[in-house]
């Protein structure tokens, strides 16, 4: 699910829609280590913006975990969700908002179908 569908609420928690998009990608792939390029491409966030505005904040608040060497021996850093209580709460919030959106979409679809008929 695209984060921009519920980012107004979650972006208030995270401070920006880009961080909301990053969290959505990380939450949907919690065990996958991603390079900055992979993470930014999937989230639709510029790499320069990630490095300038988001990376240090997400690392500082223990939302993002960093690994400097990958399992295949590459020396570039990779990132994934940290294993912290605040991450658990953010993922739970992400899931609740996603569920609410899915339920709202079906309600809106039913209302639209009824209106059209």
Coordinates of C-alpha atoms in Angstrom, one line a residue, residues 6-91:
X6 CA -2.5 7.8 4.9
X7 CA 0.6 10.0 5.3
X8 CA -1.2 13.1 6.6
X9 CA -1.8 11.4 10.0
X10 CA 1.4 9.4 10.1
X11 CA 3.5 12.2 8.8
X12 CA 2.5 14.2 11.9
X13 CA 4.1 11.5 14.0
X14 CA 7.2 11.2 11.8
X15 CA 7.5 14.9 10.8
X16 CA 7.4 14.5 7.1
X17 CA 5.6 12.5 4.3
X18 CA 9.0 11.2 3.1
X19 CA 9.7 9.6 6.4
X20 CA 6.2 8.1 6.3
X21 CA 7.0 6.7 2.9
X22 CA 10.3 5.3 4.1
X23 CA 8.6 3.7 7.1
X24 CA 5.9 2.1 4.9
X25 CA 8.6 0.5 2.8
X26 CA 10.5 -0.7 5.8
X27 CA 7.4 -2.0 7.6
X28 CA 6.4 -4.0 4.5
X29 CA 9.9 -5.5 4.4
X30 CA 10.9 -5.7 8.1
X31 CA 13.6 -8.3 7.7
X32 CA 15.2 -7.1 4.5
X33 CA 18.4 -5.1 4.5
X34 CA 18.2 -2.4 1.8
X35 CA 20.8 -0.1 0.4
X36 CA 20.0 3.6 0.5
X37 CA 19.4 3.5 -3.3
X38 CA 16.9 0.6 -3.0
X39 CA 15.1 2.1 0.0
X40 CA 14.8 5.5 -1.7
X41 CA 13.7 4.1 -5.0
X42 CA 11.0 2.0 -3.4
X43 CA 9.8 4.9 -1.2
X44 CA 10.0 7.5 -4.0
X45 CA 12.4 9.6 -1.9
X46 CA 15.5 11.3 -3.3
X47 CA 18.8 9.9 -2.1
X48 CA 20.1 13.3 -1.3
X49 CA 17.0 14.0 0.8
X50 CA 17.4 10.7 2.6
X51 CA 21.0 11.4 3.4
X52 CA 20.5 15.1 4.2
X53 CA 17.1 15.1 6.0
X54 CA 16.0 11.6 7.2
X55 CA 18.8 9.1 7.7
X56 CA 20.4 10.7 10.8
X57 CA 17.1 11.4 12.4
X58 CA 15.8 7.9 11.9
X59 CA 19.0 6.4 13.1
X60 CA 19.2 8.8 16.1
X61 CA 15.7 7.8 17.2
X62 CA 16.5 4.1 16.8
X63 CA 13.9 3.6 14.1
X64 CA 16.4 2.7 11.4
X65 CA 19.2 0.0 11.9
X66 CA 22.4 0.3 9.9
X67 CA 24.7 -2.5 8.8
X68 CA 28.0 -1.4 7.3
X69 CA 28.9 -4.7 5.6
X70 CA 26.4 -6.9 3.9
X71 CA 26.3 -10.7 4.0
X72 CA 27.8 -10.9 0.5
X73 CA 30.9 -8.8 1.5
X74 CA 29.9 -5.5 0.0
X75 CA 31.1 -2.6 2.1
X76 CA 28.3 -0.1 1.5
X77 CA 25.8 0.4 4.3
X78 CA 22.4 -1.2 4.3
X79 CA 19.3 -0.3 6.4
X80 CA 16.2 -2.0 7.9
X81 CA 13.8 -1.4 10.7
X82 CA 15.5 -1.4 14.1
X83 CA 14.2 -3.8 16.7
X84 CA 12.9 -1.2 19.2
X85 CA 9.7 -0.5 21.1
X86 CA 9.2 2.7 19.2
X87 CA 9.4 0.8 15.9
X88 CA 6.9 -1.7 17.1
X89 CA 4.5 1.2 17.9
X90 CA 5.1 2.9 14.6
X91 CA 4.5 -0.4 12.7

